[in-house]
Structure formats: structure tokens, C-alpha cells
CSV table of C-alpha atoms in Angstrom, one decimal:
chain,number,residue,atom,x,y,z
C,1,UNK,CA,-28.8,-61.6,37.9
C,2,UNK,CA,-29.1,-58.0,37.2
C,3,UNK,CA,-29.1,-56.9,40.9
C,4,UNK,CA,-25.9,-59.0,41.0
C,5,UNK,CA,-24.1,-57.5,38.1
C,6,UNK,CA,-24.9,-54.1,39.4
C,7,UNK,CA,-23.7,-54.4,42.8
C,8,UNK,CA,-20.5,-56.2,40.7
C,9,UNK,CA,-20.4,-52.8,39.0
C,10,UNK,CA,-20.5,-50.3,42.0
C,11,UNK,CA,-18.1,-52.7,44.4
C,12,UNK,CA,-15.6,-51.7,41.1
C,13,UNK,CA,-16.0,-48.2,40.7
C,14,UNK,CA,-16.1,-47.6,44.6
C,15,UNK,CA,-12.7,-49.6,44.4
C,16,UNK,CA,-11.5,-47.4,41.6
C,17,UNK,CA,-12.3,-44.4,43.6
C,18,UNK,CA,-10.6,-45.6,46.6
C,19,UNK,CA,-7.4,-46.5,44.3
C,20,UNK,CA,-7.8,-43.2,42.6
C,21,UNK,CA,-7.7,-41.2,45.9
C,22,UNK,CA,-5.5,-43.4,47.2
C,23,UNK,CA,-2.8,-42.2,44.7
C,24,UNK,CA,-3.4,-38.7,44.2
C,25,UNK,CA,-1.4,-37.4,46.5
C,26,UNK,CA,1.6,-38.3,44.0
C,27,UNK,CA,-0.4,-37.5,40.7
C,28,UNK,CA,0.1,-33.5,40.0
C,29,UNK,CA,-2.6,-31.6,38.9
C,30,UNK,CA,-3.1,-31.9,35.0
C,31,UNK,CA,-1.1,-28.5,33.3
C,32,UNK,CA,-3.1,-26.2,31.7
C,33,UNK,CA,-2.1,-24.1,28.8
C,34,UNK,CA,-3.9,-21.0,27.0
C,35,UNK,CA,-3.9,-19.7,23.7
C,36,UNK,CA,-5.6,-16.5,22.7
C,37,UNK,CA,-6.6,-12.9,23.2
C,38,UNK,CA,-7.2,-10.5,26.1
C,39,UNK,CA,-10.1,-12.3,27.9
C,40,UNK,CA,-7.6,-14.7,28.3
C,41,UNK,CA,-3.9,-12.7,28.8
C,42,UNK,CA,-2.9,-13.0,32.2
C,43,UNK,CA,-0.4,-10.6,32.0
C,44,UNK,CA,2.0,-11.5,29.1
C,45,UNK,CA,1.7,-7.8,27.8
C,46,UNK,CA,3.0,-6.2,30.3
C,47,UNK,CA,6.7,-7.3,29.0
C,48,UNK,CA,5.7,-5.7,25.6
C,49,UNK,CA,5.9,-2.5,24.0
C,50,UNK,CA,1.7,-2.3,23.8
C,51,UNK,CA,-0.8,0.0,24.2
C,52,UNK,CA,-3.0,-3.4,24.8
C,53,UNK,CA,-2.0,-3.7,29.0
C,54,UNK,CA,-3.6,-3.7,31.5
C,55,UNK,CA,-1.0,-2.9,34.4
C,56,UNK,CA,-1.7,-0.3,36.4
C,57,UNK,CA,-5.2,0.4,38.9
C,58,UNK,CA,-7.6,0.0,38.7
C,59,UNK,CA,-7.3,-3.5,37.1
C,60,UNK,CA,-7.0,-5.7,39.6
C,61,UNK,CA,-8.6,-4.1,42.0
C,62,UNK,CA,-10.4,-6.8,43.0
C,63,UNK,CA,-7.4,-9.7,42.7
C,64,UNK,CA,-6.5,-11.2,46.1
C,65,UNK,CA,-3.4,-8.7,45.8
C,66,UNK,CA,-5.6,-5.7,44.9
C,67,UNK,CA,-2.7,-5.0,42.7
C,68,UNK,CA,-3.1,-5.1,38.3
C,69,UNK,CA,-1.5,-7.9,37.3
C,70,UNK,CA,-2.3,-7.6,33.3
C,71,UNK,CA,-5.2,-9.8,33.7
C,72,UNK,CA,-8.4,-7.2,31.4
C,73,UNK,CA,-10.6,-8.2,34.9
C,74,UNK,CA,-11.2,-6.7,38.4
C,75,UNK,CA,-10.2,-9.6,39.7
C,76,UNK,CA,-9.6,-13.5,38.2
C,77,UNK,CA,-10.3,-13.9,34.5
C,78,UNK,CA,-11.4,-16.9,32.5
C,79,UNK,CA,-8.1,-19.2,33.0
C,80,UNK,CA,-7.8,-18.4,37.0
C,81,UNK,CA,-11.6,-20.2,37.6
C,82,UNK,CA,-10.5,-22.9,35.3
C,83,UNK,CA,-7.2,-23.6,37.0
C,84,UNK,CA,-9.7,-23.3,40.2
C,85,UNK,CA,-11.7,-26.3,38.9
C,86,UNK,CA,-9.3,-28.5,37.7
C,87,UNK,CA,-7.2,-28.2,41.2
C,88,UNK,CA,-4.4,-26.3,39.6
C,89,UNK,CA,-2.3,-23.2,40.7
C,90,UNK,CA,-3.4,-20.2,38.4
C,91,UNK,CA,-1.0,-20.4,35.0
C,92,UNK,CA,2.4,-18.0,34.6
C,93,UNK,CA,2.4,-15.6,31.8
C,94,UNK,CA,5.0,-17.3,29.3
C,95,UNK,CA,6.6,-14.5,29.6
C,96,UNK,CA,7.5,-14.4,33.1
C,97,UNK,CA,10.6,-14.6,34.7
C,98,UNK,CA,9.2,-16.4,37.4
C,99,UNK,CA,7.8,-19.3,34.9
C,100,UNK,CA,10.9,-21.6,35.4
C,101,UNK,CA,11.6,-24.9,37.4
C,102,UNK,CA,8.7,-26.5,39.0
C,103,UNK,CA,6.3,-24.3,37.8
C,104,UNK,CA,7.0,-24.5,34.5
C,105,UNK,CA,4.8,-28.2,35.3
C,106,UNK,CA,1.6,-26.3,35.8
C,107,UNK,CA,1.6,-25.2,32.3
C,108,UNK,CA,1.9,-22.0,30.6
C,109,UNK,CA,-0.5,-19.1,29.3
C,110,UNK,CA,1.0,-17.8,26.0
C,111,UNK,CA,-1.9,-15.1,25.2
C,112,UNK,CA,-1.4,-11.9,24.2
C,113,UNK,CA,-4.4,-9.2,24.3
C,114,UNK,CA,-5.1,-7.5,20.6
C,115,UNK,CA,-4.6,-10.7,18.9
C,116,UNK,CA,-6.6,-12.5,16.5
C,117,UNK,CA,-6.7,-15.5,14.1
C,118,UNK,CA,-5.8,-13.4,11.3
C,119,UNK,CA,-1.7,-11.4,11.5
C,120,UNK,CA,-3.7,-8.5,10.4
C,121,UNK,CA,-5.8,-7.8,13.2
C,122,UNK,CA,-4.7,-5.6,16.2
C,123,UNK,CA,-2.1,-4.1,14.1
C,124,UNK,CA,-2.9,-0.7,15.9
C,125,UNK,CA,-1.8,-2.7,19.5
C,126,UNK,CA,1.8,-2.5,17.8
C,127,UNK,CA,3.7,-5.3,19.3
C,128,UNK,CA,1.8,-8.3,20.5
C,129,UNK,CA,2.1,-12.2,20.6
C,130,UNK,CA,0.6,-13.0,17.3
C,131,UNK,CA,-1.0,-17.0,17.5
C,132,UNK,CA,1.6,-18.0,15.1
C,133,UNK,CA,4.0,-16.4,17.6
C,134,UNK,CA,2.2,-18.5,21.1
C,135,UNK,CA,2.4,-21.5,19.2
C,136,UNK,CA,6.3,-21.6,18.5
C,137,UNK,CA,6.8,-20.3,22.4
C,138,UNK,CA,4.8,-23.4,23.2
C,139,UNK,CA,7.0,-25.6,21.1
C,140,UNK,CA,10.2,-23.5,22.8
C,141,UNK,CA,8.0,-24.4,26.5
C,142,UNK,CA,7.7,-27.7,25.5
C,143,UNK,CA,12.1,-28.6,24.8
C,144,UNK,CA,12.4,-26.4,28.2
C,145,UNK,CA,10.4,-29.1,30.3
C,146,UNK,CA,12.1,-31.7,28.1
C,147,UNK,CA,14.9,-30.6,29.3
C,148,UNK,CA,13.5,-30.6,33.4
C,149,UNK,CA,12.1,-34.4,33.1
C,150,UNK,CA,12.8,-35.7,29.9
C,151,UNK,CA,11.3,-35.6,26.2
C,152,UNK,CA,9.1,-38.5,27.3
C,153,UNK,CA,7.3,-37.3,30.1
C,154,UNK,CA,6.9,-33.9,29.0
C,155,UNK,CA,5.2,-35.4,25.9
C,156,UNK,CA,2.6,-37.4,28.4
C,157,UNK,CA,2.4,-34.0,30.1
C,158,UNK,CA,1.5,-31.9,27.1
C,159,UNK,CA,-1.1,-34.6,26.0
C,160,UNK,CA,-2.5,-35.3,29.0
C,161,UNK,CA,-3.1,-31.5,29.7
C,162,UNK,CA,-6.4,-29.2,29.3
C,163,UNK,CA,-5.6,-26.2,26.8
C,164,UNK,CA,-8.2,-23.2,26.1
C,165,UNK,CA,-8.2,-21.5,22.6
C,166,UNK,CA,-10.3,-18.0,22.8
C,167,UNK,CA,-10.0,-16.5,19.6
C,168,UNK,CA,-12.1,-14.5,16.8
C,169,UNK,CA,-13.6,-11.1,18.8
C,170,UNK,CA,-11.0,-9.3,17.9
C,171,UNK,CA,-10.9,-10.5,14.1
C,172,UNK,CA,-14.3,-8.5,13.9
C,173,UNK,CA,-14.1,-5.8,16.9
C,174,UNK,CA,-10.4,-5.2,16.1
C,175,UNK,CA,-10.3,-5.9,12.7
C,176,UNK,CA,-13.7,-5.9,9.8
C,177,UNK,CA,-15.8,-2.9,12.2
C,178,UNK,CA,-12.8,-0.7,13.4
C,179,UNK,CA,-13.0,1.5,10.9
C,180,UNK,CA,-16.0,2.2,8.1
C,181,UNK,CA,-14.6,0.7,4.9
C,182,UNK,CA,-11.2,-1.5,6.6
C,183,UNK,CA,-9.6,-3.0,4.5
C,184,UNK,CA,-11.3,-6.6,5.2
C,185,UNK,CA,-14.7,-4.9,5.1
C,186,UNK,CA,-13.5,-3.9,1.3
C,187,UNK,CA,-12.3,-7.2,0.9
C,188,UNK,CA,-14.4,-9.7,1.7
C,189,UNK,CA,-18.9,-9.4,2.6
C,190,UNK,CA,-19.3,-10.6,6.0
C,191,UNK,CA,-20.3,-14.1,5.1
C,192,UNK,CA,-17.3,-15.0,3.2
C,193,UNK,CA,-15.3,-13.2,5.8
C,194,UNK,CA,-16.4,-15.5,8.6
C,195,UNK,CA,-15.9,-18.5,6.0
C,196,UNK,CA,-12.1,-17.5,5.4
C,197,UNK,CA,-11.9,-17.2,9.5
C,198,UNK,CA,-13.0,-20.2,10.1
C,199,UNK,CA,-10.8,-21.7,7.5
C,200,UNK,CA,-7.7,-19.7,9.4
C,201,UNK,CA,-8.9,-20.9,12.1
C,202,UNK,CA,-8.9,-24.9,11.8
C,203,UNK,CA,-5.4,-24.6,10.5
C,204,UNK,CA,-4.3,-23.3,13.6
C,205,UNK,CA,-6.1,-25.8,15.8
C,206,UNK,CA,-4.8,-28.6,13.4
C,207,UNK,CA,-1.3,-27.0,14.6
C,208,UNK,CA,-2.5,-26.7,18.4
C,209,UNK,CA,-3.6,-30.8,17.8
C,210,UNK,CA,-0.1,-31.2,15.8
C,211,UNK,CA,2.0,-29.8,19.1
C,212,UNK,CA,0.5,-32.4,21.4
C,213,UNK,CA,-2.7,-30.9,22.4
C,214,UNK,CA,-5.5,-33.8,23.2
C,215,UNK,CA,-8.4,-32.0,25.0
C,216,UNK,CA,-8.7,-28.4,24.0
C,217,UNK,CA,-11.5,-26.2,25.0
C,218,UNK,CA,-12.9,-23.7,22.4
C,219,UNK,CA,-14.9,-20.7,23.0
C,220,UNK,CA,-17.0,-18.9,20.6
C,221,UNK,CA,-17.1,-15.3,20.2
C,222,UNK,CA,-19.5,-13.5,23.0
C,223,UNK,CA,-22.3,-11.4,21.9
C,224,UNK,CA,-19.9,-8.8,20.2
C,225,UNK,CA,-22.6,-6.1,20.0
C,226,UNK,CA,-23.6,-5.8,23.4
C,227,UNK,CA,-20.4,-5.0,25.3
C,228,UNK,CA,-20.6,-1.0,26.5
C,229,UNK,CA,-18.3,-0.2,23.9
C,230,UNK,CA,-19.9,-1.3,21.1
C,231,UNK,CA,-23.7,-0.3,22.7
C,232,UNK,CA,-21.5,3.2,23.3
C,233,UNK,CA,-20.5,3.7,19.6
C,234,UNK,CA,-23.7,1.6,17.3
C,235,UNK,CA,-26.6,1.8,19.3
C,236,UNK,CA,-29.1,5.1,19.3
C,237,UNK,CA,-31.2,3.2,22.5
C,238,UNK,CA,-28.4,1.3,23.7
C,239,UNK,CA,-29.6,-1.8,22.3
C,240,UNK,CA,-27.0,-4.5,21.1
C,241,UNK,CA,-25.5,-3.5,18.0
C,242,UNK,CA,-27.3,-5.3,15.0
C,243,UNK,CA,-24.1,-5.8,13.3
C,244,UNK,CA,-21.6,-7.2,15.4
C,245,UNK,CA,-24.2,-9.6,16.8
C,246,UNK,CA,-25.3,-10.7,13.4
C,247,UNK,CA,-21.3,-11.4,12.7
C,248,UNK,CA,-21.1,-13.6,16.2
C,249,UNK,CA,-24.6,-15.2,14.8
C,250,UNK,CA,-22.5,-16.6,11.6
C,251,UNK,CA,-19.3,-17.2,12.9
C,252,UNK,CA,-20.5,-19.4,16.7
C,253,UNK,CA,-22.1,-22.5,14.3
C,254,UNK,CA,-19.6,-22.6,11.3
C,255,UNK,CA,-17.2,-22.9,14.1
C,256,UNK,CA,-18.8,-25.9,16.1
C,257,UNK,CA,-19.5,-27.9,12.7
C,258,UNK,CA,-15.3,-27.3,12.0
C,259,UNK,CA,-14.7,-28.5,15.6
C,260,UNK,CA,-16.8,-31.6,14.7
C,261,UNK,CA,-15.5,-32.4,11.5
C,262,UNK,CA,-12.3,-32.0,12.9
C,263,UNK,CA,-13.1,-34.5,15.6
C,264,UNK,CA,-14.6,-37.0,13.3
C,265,UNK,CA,-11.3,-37.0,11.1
C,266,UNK,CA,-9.5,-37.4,14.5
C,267,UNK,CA,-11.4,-39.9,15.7
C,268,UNK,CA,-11.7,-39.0,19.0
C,269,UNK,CA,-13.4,-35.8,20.9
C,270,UNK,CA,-10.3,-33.7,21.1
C,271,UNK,CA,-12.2,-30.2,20.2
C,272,UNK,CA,-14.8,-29.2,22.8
C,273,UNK,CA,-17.1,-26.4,22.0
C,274,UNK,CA,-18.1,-23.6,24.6
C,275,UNK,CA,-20.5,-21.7,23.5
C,276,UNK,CA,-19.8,-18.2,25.2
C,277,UNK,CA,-22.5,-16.4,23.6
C,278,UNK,CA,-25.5,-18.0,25.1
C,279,UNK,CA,-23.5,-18.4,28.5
C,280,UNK,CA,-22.6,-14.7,28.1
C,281,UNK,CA,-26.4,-13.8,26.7
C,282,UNK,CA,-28.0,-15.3,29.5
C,283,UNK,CA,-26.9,-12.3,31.9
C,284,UNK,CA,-26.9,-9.8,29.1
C,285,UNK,CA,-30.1,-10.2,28.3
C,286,UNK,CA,-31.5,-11.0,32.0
C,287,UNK,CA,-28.8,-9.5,34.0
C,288,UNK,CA,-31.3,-9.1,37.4
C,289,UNK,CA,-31.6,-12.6,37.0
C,290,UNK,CA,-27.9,-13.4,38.0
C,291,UNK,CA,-27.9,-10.5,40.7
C,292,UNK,CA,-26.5,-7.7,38.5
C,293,UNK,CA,-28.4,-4.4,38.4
C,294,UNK,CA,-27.0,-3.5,34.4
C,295,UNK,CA,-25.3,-5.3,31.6
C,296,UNK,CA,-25.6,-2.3,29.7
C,297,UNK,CA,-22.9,-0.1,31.6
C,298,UNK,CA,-19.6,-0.8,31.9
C,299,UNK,CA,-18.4,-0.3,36.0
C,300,UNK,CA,-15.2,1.1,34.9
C,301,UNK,CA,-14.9,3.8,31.4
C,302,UNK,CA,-16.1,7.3,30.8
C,303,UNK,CA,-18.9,8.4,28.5
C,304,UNK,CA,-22.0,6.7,27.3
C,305,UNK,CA,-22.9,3.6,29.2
C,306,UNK,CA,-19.0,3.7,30.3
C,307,UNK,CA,-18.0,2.3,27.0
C,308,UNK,CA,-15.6,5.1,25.4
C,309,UNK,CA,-11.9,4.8,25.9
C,310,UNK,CA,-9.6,3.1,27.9
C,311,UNK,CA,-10.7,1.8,31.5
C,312,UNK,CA,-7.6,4.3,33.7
C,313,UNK,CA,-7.1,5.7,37.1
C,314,UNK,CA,-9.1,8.8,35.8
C,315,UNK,CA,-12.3,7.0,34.8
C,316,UNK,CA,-15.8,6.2,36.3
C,317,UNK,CA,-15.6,3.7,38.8
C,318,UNK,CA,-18.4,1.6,40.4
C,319,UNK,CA,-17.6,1.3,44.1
C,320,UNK,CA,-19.2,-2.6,43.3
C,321,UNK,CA,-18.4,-4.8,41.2
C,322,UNK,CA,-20.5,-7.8,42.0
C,323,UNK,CA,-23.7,-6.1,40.4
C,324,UNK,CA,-22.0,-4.9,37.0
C,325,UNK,CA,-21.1,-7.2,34.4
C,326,UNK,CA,-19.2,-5.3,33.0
C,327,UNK,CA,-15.8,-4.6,33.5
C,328,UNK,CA,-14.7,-2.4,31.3
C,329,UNK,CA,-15.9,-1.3,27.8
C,330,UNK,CA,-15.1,-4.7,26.4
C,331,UNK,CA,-14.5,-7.3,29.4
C,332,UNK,CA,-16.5,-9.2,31.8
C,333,UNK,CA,-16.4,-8.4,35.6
C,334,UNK,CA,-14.7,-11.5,37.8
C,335,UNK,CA,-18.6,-12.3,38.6
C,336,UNK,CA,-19.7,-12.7,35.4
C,337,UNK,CA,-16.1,-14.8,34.4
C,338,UNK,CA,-17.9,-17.2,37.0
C,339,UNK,CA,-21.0,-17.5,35.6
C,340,UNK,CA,-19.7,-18.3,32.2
C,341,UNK,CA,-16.8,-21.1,33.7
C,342,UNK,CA,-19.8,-22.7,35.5
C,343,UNK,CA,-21.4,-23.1,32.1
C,344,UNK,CA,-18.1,-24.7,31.0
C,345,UNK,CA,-17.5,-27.1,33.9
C,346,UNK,CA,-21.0,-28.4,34.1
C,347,UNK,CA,-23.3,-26.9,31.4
C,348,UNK,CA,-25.5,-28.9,29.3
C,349,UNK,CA,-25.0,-29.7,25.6
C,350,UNK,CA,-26.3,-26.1,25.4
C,351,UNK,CA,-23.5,-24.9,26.3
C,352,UNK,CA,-20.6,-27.4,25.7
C,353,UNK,CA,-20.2,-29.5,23.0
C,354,UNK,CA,-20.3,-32.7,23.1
C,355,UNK,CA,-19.5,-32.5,27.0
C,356,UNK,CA,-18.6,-30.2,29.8
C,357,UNK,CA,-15.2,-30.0,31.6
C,358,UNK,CA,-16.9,-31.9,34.8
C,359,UNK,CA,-17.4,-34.8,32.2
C,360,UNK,CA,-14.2,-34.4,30.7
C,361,UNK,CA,-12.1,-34.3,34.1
C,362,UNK,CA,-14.3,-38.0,35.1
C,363,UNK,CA,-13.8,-39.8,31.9
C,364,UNK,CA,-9.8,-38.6,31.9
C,365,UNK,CA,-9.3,-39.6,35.5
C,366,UNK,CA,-10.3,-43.0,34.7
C,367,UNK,CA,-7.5,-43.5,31.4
């Protein structure tokens, strides 16, 4: 009896997976749609008045068109391997004047480098895409595809998408440690200042949820402390400053238990956790491990460990970047990007909560 329900069982799913691939070749690739800072930004500042850009060599150096393209990488960024593994077409800055038509079907990415949760952070970046800001272009995006296939099928598109919200480094980087005494710092102790984040921040996921979004992927912070600019300024052995990692130790859990609770008032698992610090702390910590010789140094800076300044045309340059990861003072190289998407796509419960993007793409494809 069991043997014969079982072979039931696999005669249907082999039968789905012959429908399924039977059709795909009319089914477009699930849009895509990004919300957040600059390890996210793939080039919307470059059509701002900012001193957060970065469009000129030698960003991108690595990209297939060895040209910078505003993405804060050598190469592809966060977004580009995700597209990658969901079969899409990397997303158009929302910005871009070539983000019209047809294209405007692969989804958008509305983030802005500088930015935080709170208005107040990256103020010295001058003029930036505040979140408040992406959110009403991705209600504007939204009536411009209504207007290319109608209100109904852009709504299907919108929920059926994959979005990516990476927010909160800059709130602490950018924000409570710029300066000795800020203003937040004055404010608020660090454990109520991650509370009032994390309040900030589940208002503007309940917006993101509000606009259509159904299955949105939610980093953590990284380990703050460790990047070469903050080993550069805080550390006497260049150690991972105490501070900054202690603030990413308080802020990573409060937010998973919000993206839960949210969840459990939804009623369905619309808020996945990725938890970038462990999938950035594995390298960091063990960085021969993953084939990278430092995690200390940044490949492209000036100064201690590389970590002081802006990465420019005049800087330090390591001639290659598969063994630093690194960037620049603050950014991952385009290898290390991979090694933390592979932790999204098919980590364990380690990593992503309460299921990777592999998981995610199965169950969807069978709605």
C-alpha cells in the first residue's frame, strides 16, 4: 500500500515537472526589486548630487564591462548573484533612463548608498534616496507598469516577485559611531537605540508588505567592526572593533524575533531572515578557509589595513581580487558577495530563516 501511494506520489510530481517545464518558456522570470543601502545600490547615485558614488575606476573593474557602473564592488554585488539565481537579467537602477518598456518587467532597484532606516543618518552624503523616498518611487514604478499591462497583472507581478531589504549598517557606521558624542549617541544608550531601530524598522517593512510585497528577503547587519575601515580607525592590533560588533550582536536577533512576529500576525512566511553576519563571519574570521589570503585589508584604500578614505584612482590597489575580501574600506569583494548569496540560496536555518531562497523558489513554482 505504501509502495503504491509512493510511486502515486512521484508519477505526480514528475508530471508536474514535466508541465512546469513544459510552460516556462512563456512564464518570465519572477521581477526582483531592492530596497536599501550601498551594498545593494546598483548605480542609482550616480544621477545624484552625492559624495556616496561610486562611478569612476576603479569600481568595476572587475564587471564584465570593466567599466564603474555605481555598483560599491569590483565587480557584481549582492542583487546581480541573486538575479543570477533566480534566472533574471540583473535589475535597472530606478533611476535609469534605460529602465522603461519591457524592462521595467524585470523589476527595479530603488537603493541609494548612505541611507539608513532612520532620515537622519547619512546626512553628510547630502542628497540621497531616503527609504521613505524608494518606497513612494516603488509605488510611482508600480502605476508605470500599470499602465504597460494593466493594474491587474502588475499587482500579480509585484506579489509574486522576490524583494531584498538591506538596511541598518549605516544607522550605526553612518549615524550613532561617526562622531564621539552624535547626536543619537547623546540621545539614546545603545540598547535602547537598537530597540527604537528596530521599531523604525518594522514600520517600514509593514509599508514594503502594504505596497504588494509577498516574499521579502532581509539581511542583518554584517560584522560592523571588522570591515578595514573600522579595524583602521578602533582597533590598536587590528582586531574587530569591540563596539560596532557588540551593536550588530544586539540589533541581528531583535530583528529576526520582529520578522517573526511579523510573520505570525501575517500568517504566512512573508519575512525571511538572512543572517549576513555569520555568512560574512565565516570568511572574516577564517578567511584561508574560503581561499582568501586577508580579511583584515581592504584590496583597494590607502593607510592602515587599506581602510582610510575613499577607494579612488590614486589608491592602493591589489592586482587580485579573488584572494581579498575586501573591497574597499567598507564593501565586500565580488567573491566574497558569492559566498554570502550561496548562504542565502541554499544555507541552512543557520543562515536563513525559516528557509533559504532554493526552498523558497520550489515551494513558489508549485502555487
Amino acid at each position: 500500500m505504501f509502495k503504491d501511494s509512493s510511486s502515486c506520489f512521484i508519477s505526480l510530481i514528475l508530471g508536474l515537472v514535466i508541465t512546469l517545464s513544459s510552460v516556462t518558456p512563456e512564464v518570465e522570470a519572477r521581477a526582483f526589486f531592492v530596497f536599501g543601502d550601498s551594498l545593494v545600490d546598483n548605480g542609482n547615485n550616480n544621477y545624484l548630487v552625492t559624495t556616496a558614488r561610486a562611478d569612476a575606476p576603479p569600481y568595476g573593474v572587475d564587471y564584465p564591462t570593466h567599466r564603474a557602473t555605481g555598483r560599491f564592488s569590483n565587480g557584481l554585488n549582492i542583487p546581480d548573484l541573486i538575479s543570477q539565481a533566480i534566472g533574471s537579467e540583473p535589475t535597472l537602477p530606478y533611476l535609469s533612463p534605460e529602465l522603461r518598456g519591457e524592462k521595467l518587467l524585470v523589476g527595479a532597484n530603488f537603493a541609494s548608498a548612505g541611507i539608513g532606516i532612520l532620515n537622519d543618518t547619512g546626512i553628510q552624503f547630502l542628497n540621497i534616496i531616503r527609504i521613505g523616498r524608494q518606497l513612494q518611487y516603488f509605488q510611482q514604478y508600480q502605476q508605470r507598469v500599470s499602465a504597460l499591462i494593466g493594474s491587474e497583472q502588475a499587482q500579480r507581478l509585484v506579489n509574486q516577485a522576490l524583494v531584498l531589504v538591506t538596511l541598518g549598517g549605516n544607522d550605526f557606521v553612518n549615524n550613532y559611531y561617526l562622531v564621539p558624542f552624535s547626536a543619537r549617541s547623546r540621545q539614546f544608550a545603545l540598547p535602547d537605540y537598537v530597540v527604537y531601530l528596530i521599531s523604525e524598522y518594522r514600520k517600514i517593512l509593514v509599508r514594503v508588505y502594504e505596497l504588494g510585497a509577498r516574499r521579502v528577503l532581509v539581511t542583518g547587519t554584517g560584522p560592523l567592526g571588522c570591515v578595514p575601515a573600522e579595524r583602521a580607525m578602533r582597533s590598536r592590533n587590528g582586531e574587530c572593533a569591540a563596539e560596532l560588533q557588540r551593536a550588530a550582536a544586539l540589533f541581528n536577533p531583535q530583528l529576526v524575533q520582529m520578522l517573526m512576529e511579523l510573520n505570525r500576525e501575517i500568517g504566512s512566511d512573508v519575512f525571511i531572515a538572512a543572517n549576513a553576519f555569520d555568512a560574512n563571519m565565516d570568511f572574516v574570521t577564517n578567511p584561508q578557509a574560503y581561499g582568501f589570503v586577508t580579511s583584515q585589508v581592504a584590496c583597494c584604500g590607502q593607510g592602515r589595513f587599506n581602510g582610510i578614505g575613499l577607494c579612488t584612482i590614486a589608491s592602493n590597489l591589489c592586482p587580485n581580487r579573488e584572494i581579498f575580501a575586501f573591497w574597499d574600506p567598507f564593501h565586500p569583494t565580488e567573491r566574497a558577495n558569492r559566498i554570502i548569496v550561496s548562504s542565502i540560496v541554499t544555507g541552512s536555518t543557520k543562515y536563513m530563516n525559516p528557509m533559504n531562497l532554493s526552498t523558497i523558489m520550489a515551494l513558489d513554482s508549485m502555487v
